[in-house]
mmCIF file of C-alpha atoms (C1' of nucleotides) in Angstrom:
data_model
loop_
_atom_site.group_PDB
_atom_site.id
_atom_site.type_symbol
_atom_site.label_atom_id
_atom_site.label_comp_id
_atom_site.label_asym_id
_atom_site.label_seq_id
_atom_site.Cartn_x
_atom_site.Cartn_y
_atom_site.Cartn_z
ATOM 1 C CA UNK A 1 1.191 20.210 -54.793
ATOM 2 C CA UNK A 2 4.383 21.770 -54.876
ATOM 3 C CA UNK A 3 4.313 23.857 -58.206
ATOM 4 C CA UNK A 4 0.960 25.336 -56.959
ATOM 5 C CA UNK A 5 2.697 26.445 -53.568
ATOM 6 C CA UNK A 6 5.552 27.809 -55.339
ATOM 7 C CA UNK A 7 3.431 29.983 -57.521
ATOM 8 C CA UNK A 8 1.856 31.238 -54.466
ATOM 9 C CA UNK A 9 5.209 31.758 -52.933
ATOM 10 C CA UNK A 10 6.428 33.871 -55.868
ATOM 11 C CA UNK A 11 3.190 35.919 -56.336
ATOM 12 C CA UNK A 12 3.160 36.670 -52.522
ATOM 13 C CA UNK A 13 6.006 38.982 -52.920
ATOM 14 C CA UNK A 14 4.866 40.589 -56.076
ATOM 15 C CA UNK A 15 3.337 40.187 -59.469
ATOM 16 C CA UNK A 16 4.690 37.930 -62.126
ATOM 17 C CA UNK A 17 3.909 36.282 -65.399
ATOM 18 C CA UNK A 18 4.145 32.371 -65.846
ATOM 19 C CA UNK A 19 7.026 32.950 -67.808
ATOM 20 C CA UNK A 20 8.940 34.765 -64.935
ATOM 21 C CA UNK A 21 8.043 32.259 -62.392
ATOM 22 C CA UNK A 22 9.756 29.609 -64.512
ATOM 23 C CA UNK A 23 12.727 31.717 -64.737
ATOM 24 C CA UNK A 24 12.821 32.011 -61.049
ATOM 25 C CA UNK A 25 12.446 28.538 -60.517
ATOM 26 C CA UNK A 26 15.389 27.846 -62.892
ATOM 27 C CA UNK A 27 17.701 30.376 -62.454
ATOM 28 C CA UNK A 28 16.707 32.562 -59.309
ATOM 29 C CA UNK A 29 16.869 32.231 -55.644
ATOM 30 C CA UNK A 30 14.858 29.211 -55.321
ATOM 31 C CA UNK A 31 16.647 27.090 -58.106
ATOM 32 C CA UNK A 32 18.562 25.043 -55.755
ATOM 33 C CA UNK A 33 15.788 23.484 -54.069
ATOM 34 C CA UNK A 34 12.780 23.830 -56.445
ATOM 35 C CA UNK A 35 11.715 22.410 -59.830
ATOM 36 C CA UNK A 36 9.010 23.730 -62.191
ATOM 37 C CA UNK A 37 8.644 23.706 -65.980
ATOM 38 C CA UNK A 38 5.871 25.475 -68.099
ATOM 39 C CA UNK A 39 3.989 22.301 -68.381
ATOM 40 C CA UNK A 40 3.245 22.533 -64.456
ATOM 41 C CA UNK A 41 3.215 26.078 -64.095
ATOM 42 C CA UNK A 42 0.753 27.485 -66.697
ATOM 43 C CA UNK A 43 -1.859 24.699 -65.753
ATOM 44 C CA UNK A 44 -1.194 25.466 -62.058
ATOM 45 C CA UNK A 45 -1.844 29.247 -62.517
ATOM 46 C CA UNK A 46 -5.087 28.515 -64.490
ATOM 47 C CA UNK A 47 -6.238 26.175 -61.692
ATOM 48 C CA UNK A 48 -5.221 28.825 -58.832
ATOM 49 C CA UNK A 49 -7.431 31.443 -60.900
ATOM 50 C CA UNK A 50 -10.389 29.137 -60.592
ATOM 51 C CA UNK A 51 -9.993 28.644 -56.938
ATOM 52 C CA UNK A 52 -10.036 32.504 -56.541
ATOM 53 C CA UNK A 53 -6.214 32.763 -55.191
ATOM 54 C CA UNK A 54 -4.789 34.637 -58.219
ATOM 55 C CA UNK A 55 -5.974 36.939 -60.734
ATOM 56 C CA UNK A 56 -4.290 38.388 -63.671
ATOM 57 C CA UNK A 57 -4.557 41.425 -65.929
ATOM 58 C CA UNK A 58 -3.242 41.788 -69.551
ATOM 59 C CA UNK A 59 -0.142 43.884 -70.403
ATOM 60 C CA UNK A 60 0.702 44.974 -73.738
ATOM 61 C CA UNK A 61 4.275 46.723 -74.218
ATOM 62 C CA UNK A 62 4.801 47.769 -77.860
ATOM 63 C CA UNK A 63 7.009 45.261 -79.716
ATOM 64 C CA UNK A 64 6.672 42.584 -77.058
ATOM 65 C CA UNK A 65 4.101 39.724 -76.837
ATOM 66 C CA UNK A 66 1.128 40.480 -74.594
ATOM 67 C CA UNK A 67 1.677 39.019 -71.018
ATOM 68 C CA UNK A 68 -0.616 37.720 -68.483
ATOM 69 C CA UNK A 69 0.542 39.337 -65.319
ATOM 70 C CA UNK A 70 -0.578 37.404 -62.327
ATOM 71 C CA UNK A 71 -1.207 38.821 -58.751
ATOM 72 C CA UNK A 72 -2.122 37.023 -55.702
ATOM 73 C CA UNK A 73 -5.595 37.643 -54.071
ATOM 74 C CA UNK A 74 -6.201 37.979 -50.152
ATOM 75 C CA UNK A 75 -7.744 34.561 -50.230
ATOM 76 C CA UNK A 76 -4.341 33.357 -51.970
ATOM 77 C CA UNK A 77 -2.289 34.734 -49.302
ATOM 78 C CA UNK A 78 -4.057 33.022 -46.537
ATOM 79 C CA UNK A 79 -3.865 29.802 -48.245
ATOM 80 C CA UNK A 80 -0.451 30.241 -48.761
ATOM 81 C CA UNK A 81 0.281 30.840 -45.067
ATOM 82 C CA UNK A 82 -2.039 27.987 -44.312
ATOM 83 C CA UNK A 83 -0.025 25.591 -46.592
ATOM 84 C CA UNK A 84 3.355 26.708 -45.222
ATOM 85 C CA UNK A 85 2.021 25.969 -41.507
ATOM 86 C CA UNK A 86 0.257 22.698 -42.392
ATOM 87 C CA UNK A 87 2.384 21.025 -45.109
ATOM 88 C CA UNK A 88 4.688 18.526 -43.387
ATOM 89 C CA UNK A 89 8.003 19.978 -43.757
ATOM 90 C CA UNK A 90 9.840 16.988 -45.260
ATOM 91 C CA UNK A 91 12.579 17.393 -47.971
ATOM 92 C CA UNK A 92 12.775 15.188 -50.946
ATOM 93 C CA UNK A 93 16.160 13.879 -52.302
ATOM 94 C CA UNK A 94 16.583 11.388 -54.953
ATOM 95 C CA UNK A 95 20.233 10.728 -55.985
ATOM 96 C CA UNK A 96 21.333 8.668 -59.359
ATOM 97 C CA UNK A 97 24.775 9.630 -58.432
ATOM 98 C CA UNK A 98 24.899 7.867 -55.120
ATOM 99 C CA UNK A 99 23.188 4.719 -56.810
ATOM 100 C CA UNK A 100 26.104 4.837 -59.396
ATOM 101 C CA UNK A 101 28.370 4.940 -56.639
ATOM 102 C CA UNK A 102 26.907 2.131 -54.963
ATOM 103 C CA UNK A 103 27.350 -0.045 -58.125
ATOM 104 C CA UNK A 104 30.539 1.477 -59.435
ATOM 105 C CA UNK A 105 31.929 -2.196 -59.573
ATOM 106 C CA UNK A 106 29.526 -2.544 -62.664
ATOM 107 C CA UNK A 107 30.631 0.300 -64.650
ATOM 108 C CA UNK A 108 34.241 0.356 -63.912
ATOM 109 C CA UNK A 109 36.937 2.520 -62.525
ATOM 110 C CA UNK A 110 37.447 4.862 -65.762
ATOM 111 C CA UNK A 111 33.846 5.581 -65.839
ATOM 112 C CA UNK A 112 33.477 6.378 -62.347
ATOM 113 C CA UNK A 113 36.812 8.664 -62.384
ATOM 114 C CA UNK A 114 35.106 10.547 -65.245
ATOM 115 C CA UNK A 115 31.705 10.882 -63.369
ATOM 116 C CA UNK A 116 33.367 11.999 -60.292
ATOM 117 C CA UNK A 117 35.243 14.585 -62.186
ATOM 118 C CA UNK A 118 31.915 15.806 -63.679
ATOM 119 C CA UNK A 119 30.243 15.920 -60.319
ATOM 120 C CA UNK A 120 33.048 17.961 -59.061
ATOM 121 C CA UNK A 121 33.018 20.352 -61.878
ATOM 122 C CA UNK A 122 29.071 20.482 -61.480
ATOM 123 C CA UNK A 123 29.280 21.431 -57.860
ATOM 124 C CA UNK A 124 31.914 24.128 -58.373
ATOM 125 C CA UNK A 125 29.521 25.532 -61.071
ATOM 126 C CA UNK A 126 26.787 25.417 -58.592
ATOM 127 C CA UNK A 127 28.725 27.096 -56.048
ATOM 128 C CA UNK A 128 29.813 29.907 -58.104
ATOM 129 C CA UNK A 129 26.093 30.557 -59.188
ATOM 130 C CA UNK A 130 24.994 30.453 -55.663
ATOM 131 C CA UNK A 131 27.884 32.831 -54.739
ATOM 132 C CA UNK A 132 26.820 35.221 -57.535
ATOM 133 C CA UNK A 133 23.319 34.953 -56.530
ATOM 134 C CA UNK A 134 24.253 35.709 -53.094
ATOM 135 C CA UNK A 135 25.588 39.187 -54.431
ATOM 136 C CA UNK A 136 22.307 39.905 -56.333
ATOM 137 C CA UNK A 137 19.800 39.025 -53.692
ATOM 138 C CA UNK A 138 18.579 41.554 -50.755
ATOM 139 C CA UNK A 139 16.088 39.639 -48.705
ATOM 140 C CA UNK A 140 17.416 38.119 -45.838
ATOM 141 C CA UNK A 141 15.271 35.057 -46.185
ATOM 142 C CA UNK A 142 17.054 34.381 -49.469
ATOM 143 C CA UNK A 143 20.380 34.874 -48.220
ATOM 144 C CA UNK A 144 19.711 32.469 -45.439
ATOM 145 C CA UNK A 145 18.652 29.747 -47.853
ATOM 146 C CA UNK A 146 21.497 30.322 -50.253
ATOM 147 C CA UNK A 147 23.997 30.085 -47.530
ATOM 148 C CA UNK A 148 22.299 26.880 -46.582
ATOM 149 C CA UNK A 149 23.003 25.792 -50.212
ATOM 150 C CA UNK A 150 26.609 27.143 -50.244
ATOM 151 C CA UNK A 151 27.406 25.113 -46.981
ATOM 152 C CA UNK A 152 25.794 21.996 -48.481
ATOM 153 C CA UNK A 153 27.541 22.026 -51.724
ATOM 154 C CA UNK A 154 30.897 22.886 -49.838
ATOM 155 C CA UNK A 155 30.516 19.835 -47.698
ATOM 156 C CA UNK A 156 29.441 17.696 -50.803
ATOM 157 C CA UNK A 157 32.821 18.839 -52.601
ATOM 158 C CA UNK A 158 34.771 18.126 -49.743
ATOM 159 C CA UNK A 159 33.634 14.735 -49.307
ATOM 160 C CA UNK A 160 34.352 13.932 -52.840
ATOM 161 C CA UNK A 161 37.628 15.328 -53.180
ATOM 162 C CA UNK A 162 38.689 13.548 -50.086
ATOM 163 C CA UNK A 163 36.961 10.268 -50.687
ATOM 164 C CA UNK A 164 37.055 9.942 -54.403
ATOM 165 C CA UNK A 165 40.373 7.522 -54.298
ATOM 166 C CA UNK A 166 38.416 5.380 -51.864
ATOM 167 C CA UNK A 167 35.690 5.173 -54.408
ATOM 168 C CA UNK A 168 37.909 4.489 -57.194
ATOM 169 C CA UNK A 169 39.485 1.607 -55.330
ATOM 170 C CA UNK A 170 36.174 0.125 -54.803
ATOM 171 C CA UNK A 171 35.428 0.336 -58.524
ATOM 172 C CA UNK A 172 38.525 -1.881 -59.080
ATOM 173 C CA UNK A 173 37.166 -4.705 -56.552
ATOM 174 C CA UNK A 174 35.753 -7.721 -58.490
ATOM 175 C CA UNK A 175 31.913 -7.537 -58.863
ATOM 176 C CA UNK A 176 30.085 -10.030 -56.297
ATOM 177 C CA UNK A 177 27.415 -11.954 -57.906
ATOM 178 C CA UNK A 178 25.270 -13.514 -55.157
ATOM 179 C CA UNK A 179 23.286 -15.614 -57.347
ATOM 180 C CA UNK A 180 23.634 -17.469 -60.660
ATOM 181 C CA UNK A 181 22.179 -15.369 -63.684
ATOM 182 C CA UNK A 182 19.240 -16.638 -65.078
ATOM 183 C CA UNK B 1 12.125 5.726 -64.540
ATOM 184 C CA UNK B 2 13.545 5.436 -61.068
ATOM 185 C CA UNK B 3 11.487 2.489 -59.312
ATOM 186 C CA UNK B 4 12.354 0.541 -62.457
ATOM 187 C CA UNK B 5 16.197 1.187 -62.041
ATOM 188 C CA UNK B 6 15.976 0.581 -58.405
ATOM 189 C CA UNK B 7 14.340 -2.798 -58.768
ATOM 190 C CA UNK B 8 17.153 -3.788 -61.257
ATOM 191 C CA UNK B 9 19.746 -2.633 -58.678
ATOM 192 C CA UNK B 10 18.399 -4.563 -55.824
ATOM 193 C CA UNK B 11 18.004 -7.772 -57.984
ATOM 194 C CA UNK B 12 21.363 -7.274 -59.603
ATOM 195 C CA UNK B 13 22.870 -8.506 -56.237
ATOM 196 C CA UNK B 14 20.412 -11.119 -55.276
ATOM 197 C CA UNK B 15 16.977 -12.564 -55.459
ATOM 198 C CA UNK B 16 14.117 -10.558 -53.524
ATOM 199 C CA UNK B 17 10.476 -10.089 -53.359
ATOM 200 C CA UNK B 18 8.509 -7.042 -53.791
ATOM 201 C CA UNK B 19 8.019 -6.661 -50.262
ATOM 202 C CA UNK B 20 11.724 -7.007 -49.482
ATOM 203 C CA UNK B 21 12.581 -4.416 -52.152
ATOM 204 C CA UNK B 22 10.139 -1.979 -50.633
ATOM 205 C CA UNK B 23 11.797 -2.694 -47.161
ATOM 206 C CA UNK B 24 15.134 -1.879 -48.706
ATOM 207 C CA UNK B 25 13.953 1.228 -50.051
ATOM 208 C CA UNK B 26 12.607 2.405 -46.504
ATOM 209 C CA UNK B 27 15.051 1.266 -44.164
ATOM 210 C CA UNK B 28 17.867 -0.075 -45.833
ATOM 211 C CA UNK B 29 21.199 1.060 -47.301
ATOM 212 C CA UNK B 30 19.454 3.161 -50.171
ATOM 213 C CA UNK B 31 16.824 4.808 -47.934
ATOM 214 C CA UNK B 32 18.557 8.152 -47.677
ATOM 215 C CA UNK B 33 18.558 8.793 -51.365
ATOM 216 C CA UNK B 34 15.497 6.803 -52.713
ATOM 217 C CA UNK B 35 12.061 6.507 -52.462
ATOM 218 C CA UNK B 36 9.552 3.777 -53.430
ATOM 219 C CA UNK B 37 6.233 2.458 -52.413
ATOM 220 C CA UNK B 38 4.259 -0.752 -53.021
ATOM 221 C CA UNK B 39 2.222 1.131 -55.458
ATOM 222 C CA UNK B 40 5.146 1.560 -57.720
ATOM 223 C CA UNK B 41 7.276 -1.516 -56.998
ATOM 224 C CA UNK B 42 4.693 -4.142 -57.780
ATOM 225 C CA UNK B 43 3.561 -2.685 -61.163
ATOM 226 C CA UNK B 44 7.274 -1.977 -61.893
ATOM 227 C CA UNK B 45 8.285 -5.493 -61.286
ATOM 228 C CA UNK B 46 5.414 -6.769 -63.509
ATOM 229 C CA UNK B 47 6.422 -4.346 -66.066
ATOM 230 C CA UNK B 48 10.128 -5.593 -66.102
ATOM 231 C CA UNK B 49 8.750 -9.291 -66.378
ATOM 232 C CA UNK B 50 6.869 -8.388 -69.502
ATOM 233 C CA UNK B 51 10.123 -6.938 -70.820
ATOM 234 C CA UNK B 52 12.137 -9.902 -70.165
ATOM 235 C CA UNK B 53 14.324 -8.554 -67.551
ATOM 236 C CA UNK B 54 13.262 -10.304 -64.544
ATOM 237 C CA UNK B 55 11.743 -13.698 -63.900
ATOM 238 C CA UNK B 56 10.184 -15.205 -60.674
ATOM 239 C CA UNK B 57 9.310 -18.349 -59.024
ATOM 240 C CA UNK B 58 6.962 -19.152 -56.313
ATOM 241 C CA UNK B 59 8.012 -19.883 -52.735
ATOM 242 C CA UNK B 60 5.799 -21.503 -50.068
ATOM 243 C CA UNK B 61 6.994 -21.582 -46.582
ATOM 244 C CA UNK B 62 4.798 -23.328 -44.164
ATOM 245 C CA UNK B 63 2.803 -20.883 -42.271
ATOM 246 C CA UNK B 64 3.614 -17.886 -44.360
ATOM 247 C CA UNK B 65 2.075 -16.173 -47.463
ATOM 248 C CA UNK B 66 3.245 -17.458 -50.745
ATOM 249 C CA UNK B 67 5.951 -15.252 -51.887
ATOM 250 C CA UNK B 68 7.100 -14.099 -55.491
ATOM 251 C CA UNK B 69 10.719 -14.289 -55.626
ATOM 252 C CA UNK B 70 12.040 -12.235 -58.264
ATOM 253 C CA UNK B 71 15.556 -12.675 -59.975
ATOM 254 C CA UNK B 72 17.319 -10.848 -62.574
ATOM 255 C CA UNK B 73 17.820 -12.153 -66.159
ATOM 256 C CA UNK B 74 21.034 -11.587 -68.175
ATOM 257 C CA UNK B 75 19.048 -9.260 -70.289
ATOM 258 C CA UNK B 76 18.177 -7.498 -66.895
ATOM 259 C CA UNK B 77 21.724 -7.230 -66.051
ATOM 260 C CA UNK B 78 22.803 -5.686 -69.251
ATOM 261 C CA UNK B 79 19.926 -3.426 -69.177
ATOM 262 C CA UNK B 80 20.948 -2.222 -65.793
ATOM 263 C CA UNK B 81 24.294 -1.618 -66.403
ATOM 264 C CA UNK B 82 23.429 0.291 -69.604
ATOM 265 C CA UNK B 83 21.156 2.705 -67.647
ATOM 266 C CA UNK B 84 23.776 3.062 -65.182
ATOM 267 C CA UNK B 85 25.947 4.336 -67.809
ATOM 268 C CA UNK B 86 23.526 6.199 -69.972
ATOM 269 C CA UNK B 87 21.177 8.003 -67.441
ATOM 270 C CA UNK B 88 22.269 11.402 -66.907
ATOM 271 C CA UNK B 89 23.599 11.492 -63.291
ATOM 272 C CA UNK B 90 21.597 14.405 -61.718
ATOM 273 C CA UNK B 91 20.346 14.622 -58.300
ATOM 274 C CA UNK B 92 16.844 15.729 -57.337
ATOM 275 C CA UNK B 93 16.472 17.890 -54.551
ATOM 276 C CA UNK B 94 13.062 19.558 -53.474
ATOM 277 C CA UNK B 95 13.086 21.223 -50.012
ATOM 278 C CA UNK B 96 9.925 22.372 -48.250
ATOM 279 C CA UNK B 97 11.800 23.433 -45.221
ATOM 280 C CA UNK B 98 13.934 25.982 -47.292
ATOM 281 C CA UNK B 99 10.691 27.311 -48.929
ATOM 282 C CA UNK B 100 9.554 27.718 -45.314
ATOM 283 C CA UNK B 101 12.680 29.385 -44.172
ATOM 284 C CA UNK B 102 12.402 31.884 -47.099
ATOM 285 C CA UNK B 103 8.895 32.865 -45.810
ATOM 286 C CA UNK B 104 9.534 32.575 -42.342
ATOM 287 C CA UNK B 105 8.376 36.181 -41.751
ATOM 288 C CA UNK B 106 4.698 35.044 -42.602
ATOM 289 C CA UNK B 107 4.615 32.212 -40.183
ATOM 290 C CA UNK B 108 6.333 33.903 -37.346
ATOM 291 C CA UNK B 109 9.141 33.511 -34.852
ATOM 292 C CA UNK B 110 7.544 30.878 -32.676
ATOM 293 C CA UNK B 111 6.483 28.783 -35.384
ATOM 294 C CA UNK B 112 9.842 28.696 -37.319
ATOM 295 C CA UNK B 113 11.576 28.072 -33.818
ATOM 296 C CA UNK B 114 9.485 24.664 -33.329
ATOM 297 C CA UNK B 115 10.211 23.924 -37.122
ATOM 298 C CA UNK B 116 13.921 24.170 -36.547
ATOM 299 C CA UNK B 117 13.859 22.056 -33.535
ATOM 300 C CA UNK B 118 11.822 19.349 -35.223
ATOM 301 C CA UNK B 119 14.237 19.445 -38.042
ATOM 302 C CA UNK B 120 17.268 19.488 -35.930
ATOM 303 C CA UNK B 121 15.897 16.545 -34.087
ATOM 304 C CA UNK B 122 15.020 14.786 -37.477
ATOM 305 C CA UNK B 123 18.592 15.148 -38.720
ATOM 306 C CA UNK B 124 19.810 13.616 -35.467
ATOM 307 C CA UNK B 125 17.614 10.491 -35.843
ATOM 308 C CA UNK B 126 18.608 10.189 -39.414
ATOM 309 C CA UNK B 127 22.362 10.405 -38.217
ATOM 310 C CA UNK B 128 21.862 7.695 -35.791
ATOM 311 C CA UNK B 129 20.087 5.587 -38.374
ATOM 312 C CA UNK B 130 22.918 6.132 -40.733
ATOM 313 C CA UNK B 131 25.561 5.216 -38.238
ATOM 314 C CA UNK B 132 23.792 2.043 -37.038
ATOM 315 C CA UNK B 133 23.358 1.046 -40.784
ATOM 316 C CA UNK B 134 27.080 1.550 -41.010
ATOM 317 C CA UNK B 135 27.474 -1.011 -38.678
ATOM 318 C CA UNK B 136 25.464 -3.751 -40.294
ATOM 319 C CA UNK B 137 26.321 -3.184 -43.789
ATOM 320 C CA UNK B 138 29.407 -4.912 -45.419
ATOM 321 C CA UNK B 139 29.637 -3.815 -49.092
ATOM 322 C CA UNK B 140 32.079 -1.260 -49.561
ATOM 323 C CA UNK B 141 30.002 0.563 -52.141
ATOM 324 C CA UNK B 142 27.325 0.979 -49.576
ATOM 325 C CA UNK B 143 29.655 2.214 -46.837
ATOM 326 C CA UNK B 144 30.831 4.978 -49.070
ATOM 327 C CA UNK B 145 27.238 5.978 -49.810
ATOM 328 C CA UNK B 146 26.432 5.936 -46.140
ATOM 329 C CA UNK B 147 29.454 8.079 -45.274
ATOM 330 C CA UNK B 148 28.264 10.642 -47.873
ATOM 331 C CA UNK B 149 25.076 10.866 -46.216
ATOM 332 C CA UNK B 150 26.677 11.152 -42.860
ATOM 333 C CA UNK B 151 28.942 13.985 -44.164
ATOM 334 C CA UNK B 152 25.656 15.818 -45.619
ATOM 335 C CA UNK B 153 23.480 15.401 -42.664
ATOM 336 C CA UNK B 154 26.585 16.630 -40.277
ATOM 337 C CA UNK B 155 27.003 19.594 -42.349
ATOM 338 C CA UNK B 156 23.230 20.442 -42.479
ATOM 339 C CA UNK B 157 23.016 19.931 -38.624
ATOM 340 C CA UNK B 158 26.200 22.257 -38.228
ATOM 341 C CA UNK B 159 24.563 25.016 -40.403
ATOM 342 C CA UNK B 160 21.398 24.752 -38.753
ATOM 343 C CA UNK B 161 22.687 24.976 -35.165
ATOM 344 C CA UNK B 162 25.081 27.888 -35.905
ATOM 345 C CA UNK B 163 22.458 29.932 -38.197
ATOM 346 C CA UNK B 164 19.401 29.295 -36.423
ATOM 347 C CA UNK B 165 19.387 32.602 -34.378
ATOM 348 C CA UNK B 166 19.913 34.389 -37.555
ATOM 349 C CA UNK B 167 16.723 32.790 -39.103
ATOM 350 C CA UNK B 168 14.769 33.601 -35.979
ATOM 351 C CA UNK B 169 15.703 37.268 -36.094
ATOM 352 C CA UNK B 170 14.595 37.355 -39.962
ATOM 353 C CA UNK B 171 11.421 35.828 -38.841
ATOM 354 C CA UNK B 172 11.144 39.009 -36.588
ATOM 355 C CA UNK B 173 11.350 41.352 -39.362
ATOM 356 C CA UNK B 174 8.149 43.126 -40.616
ATOM 357 C CA UNK B 175 6.703 41.372 -43.795
ATOM 358 C CA UNK B 176 7.502 43.390 -46.916
ATOM 359 C CA UNK B 177 4.570 43.687 -49.286
ATOM 360 C CA UNK B 178 5.496 44.690 -52.445
ATOM 361 C CA UNK B 179 2.109 45.303 -53.954
ATOM 362 C CA UNK B 180 -1.222 46.042 -52.732
ATOM 363 C CA UNK B 181 -3.114 42.916 -52.369
ATOM 364 C CA UNK B 182 -6.140 42.365 -54.694
ATOM 365 C "C1'" DG C 1 -8.275 -10.078 -28.707
ATOM 366 C "C1'" DC C 2 -4.933 -6.938 -30.718
ATOM 367 C "C1'" DT C 3 -1.353 -5.263 -33.058
ATOM 368 C "C1'" DC C 4 2.882 -6.129 -35.797
ATOM 369 C "C1'" DA C 5 5.257 -8.334 -39.515
ATOM 370 C "C1'" DC C 6 4.656 -10.742 -43.702
ATOM 371 C "C1'" DA C 7 2.702 -10.751 -48.275
ATOM 372 C "C1'" DT C 8 0.560 -9.141 -52.991
ATOM 373 C "C1'" DG C 9 -1.750 -6.645 -55.632
ATOM 374 C "C1'" DT C 10 -5.552 -2.903 -57.903
ATOM 375 C "C1'" DA C 11 -7.790 1.464 -58.817
ATOM 376 C "C1'" DA C 12 -8.745 6.251 -58.619
ATOM 377 C "C1'" DT C 13 -6.159 10.072 -58.628
ATOM 378 C "C1'" DA C 14 -2.687 13.458 -58.834
ATOM 379 C "C1'" DA C 15 1.370 15.657 -60.698
ATOM 380 C "C1'" DG C 16 4.587 16.574 -63.655
ATOM 381 C "C1'" DT C 17 7.626 15.807 -68.167
ATOM 382 C "C1'" DT C 18 8.247 16.156 -72.843
ATOM 383 C "C1'" DA C 19 7.417 17.555 -77.221
ATOM 384 C "C1'" DC C 20 4.444 20.111 -79.876
ATOM 385 C "C1'" DA C 21 2.324 24.595 -81.822
ATOM 386 C "C1'" DT C 22 3.006 29.547 -82.506
ATOM 387 C "C1'" DG C 23 4.880 33.885 -83.089
ATOM 388 C "C1'" DA C 24 7.452 38.596 -82.424
ATOM 389 C "C1'" DT C 25 11.718 41.190 -81.660
ATOM 390 C "C1'" DT C 26 16.521 41.717 -80.662
ATOM 391 C "C1'" DT C 27 21.167 40.567 -80.775
ATOM 392 C "C1'" DC C 28 25.193 38.688 -83.053
ATOM 393 C "C1'" DG D 1 20.255 34.882 -91.684
ATOM 394 C "C1'" DA D 2 20.399 32.455 -87.228
ATOM 395 C "C1'" DA D 3 19.733 32.132 -82.619
ATOM 396 C "C1'" DA D 4 18.381 33.815 -78.359
ATOM 397 C "C1'" DT D 5 15.027 35.656 -75.439
ATOM 398 C "C1'" DC D 6 10.310 36.724 -74.724
ATOM 399 C "C1'" DA D 7 5.665 34.703 -74.203
ATOM 400 C "C1'" DT D 8 1.540 31.267 -73.711
ATOM 401 C "C1'" DG D 9 -0.434 27.450 -73.990
ATOM 402 C "C1'" DT D 10 -1.919 22.113 -74.996
ATOM 403 C "C1'" DA D 11 -1.714 16.957 -75.366
ATOM 404 C "C1'" DA D 12 0.101 12.676 -74.915
ATOM 405 C "C1'" DC D 13 2.173 10.052 -71.721
ATOM 406 C "C1'" DT D 14 4.824 8.617 -67.518
ATOM 407 C "C1'" DT D 15 5.132 8.116 -62.963
ATOM 408 C "C1'" DA D 16 4.055 7.877 -58.648
ATOM 409 C "C1'" DT D 17 0.789 8.242 -54.418
ATOM 410 C "C1'" DT D 18 -2.954 6.917 -51.507
ATOM 411 C "C1'" DA D 19 -6.149 4.011 -50.147
ATOM 412 C "C1'" DC D 20 -8.429 -0.038 -50.555
ATOM 413 C "C1'" DA D 21 -8.819 -5.091 -50.633
ATOM 414 C "C1'" DT D 22 -7.422 -9.561 -48.459
ATOM 415 C "C1'" DG D 23 -5.135 -13.063 -45.562
ATOM 416 C "C1'" DT D 24 -1.925 -15.654 -42.243
ATOM 417 C "C1'" DG D 25 0.810 -16.369 -38.071
ATOM 418 C "C1'" DA D 26 3.343 -14.915 -34.022
ATOM 419 C "C1'" DG D 27 3.787 -12.499 -29.942
ATOM 420 C "C1'" DC D 28 1.857 -9.881 -26.106
#
DNA sequence: GCTCACATGTAATAAGTTACATGATTTC
DNA sequence: GAAATCATGTAACTTATTACATGTGAGC
């Protein structure tokens, strides 16, 4: 129940449409540790409505599609705080890059070199995005989490640049089959 | 398709049972960036078998339950390398801790203090586990990813210890409602 | 006698992804 | 004229979680 909690989170500091919530999830101050697409947000909001945790009103601006502007109810606020307090605080991290690194001998040195390059570039982009975001954001809570993100990306970048040659050397080692292939 | 790839990964350097694969996912050298439970491993292996990517044989040791020992086929090996090369290498990170940090004003200073304590303790445990694992492991690829893990956990710990008072101060700030509650 | 480790699996359920379906307006 | 942005939603599918179901043997 993550999208649900995230919707309540966003709505707890202001009205928003489903479209906007998704945008925040993808570009905004939560994007480095949250994930949500239309296919989970719209049904999520609909469900929250049936539970009485959010309401909405229609808003028509000339020349734009009609929007459903959601806002949180008192019950929604209570539920959100309750979930913040009760949900076990555990992070979820799944890395296909580390799996690839682990099996770098199977894909070869050239391939892994390219992937490291791509990853370094990607982290640099993320860092720039975070630093830009940092300028735009005013809430102190946001700043703290953005700084956390910056610290982690920086550490990741540092590890990669100082240890890439080591991984490339591993990729050159012969593959160890421990059993005969069937 | 993550459990699937993980099963192929494990089997690509030796035979294993479903039980063992899960153990590796939970305690072994992949546990810091992978997640898999029985409910996904057993059906996953069954599916891989129908695709001809793995086979198994029965093994009965006196006094122990009969085990199904899986091994990868040539087709499985090819498929694994193909997936390593083709799957976009993107990490997945979702943090309920950072969401909580973001909304620390709603749960109060005492609560957030306890959570920071818990998190610091948790990271220290993780670091110890990784360092222990480092002693046991011999593959160079494993070592590299474990060191990555250690670098990241260390950075996380450092950020937390140097910035915890800042977050606690934020938790003391009054909550900003941007709209009237419904 | 109890709990832990070994060992395999299923069923109900939850959750989310991707692609589809639709359509207006603005900007290049 | 094309592409991007705004805007809402559904449907089929994939994937994984949790709990259940079952059983042995070893060590305390």
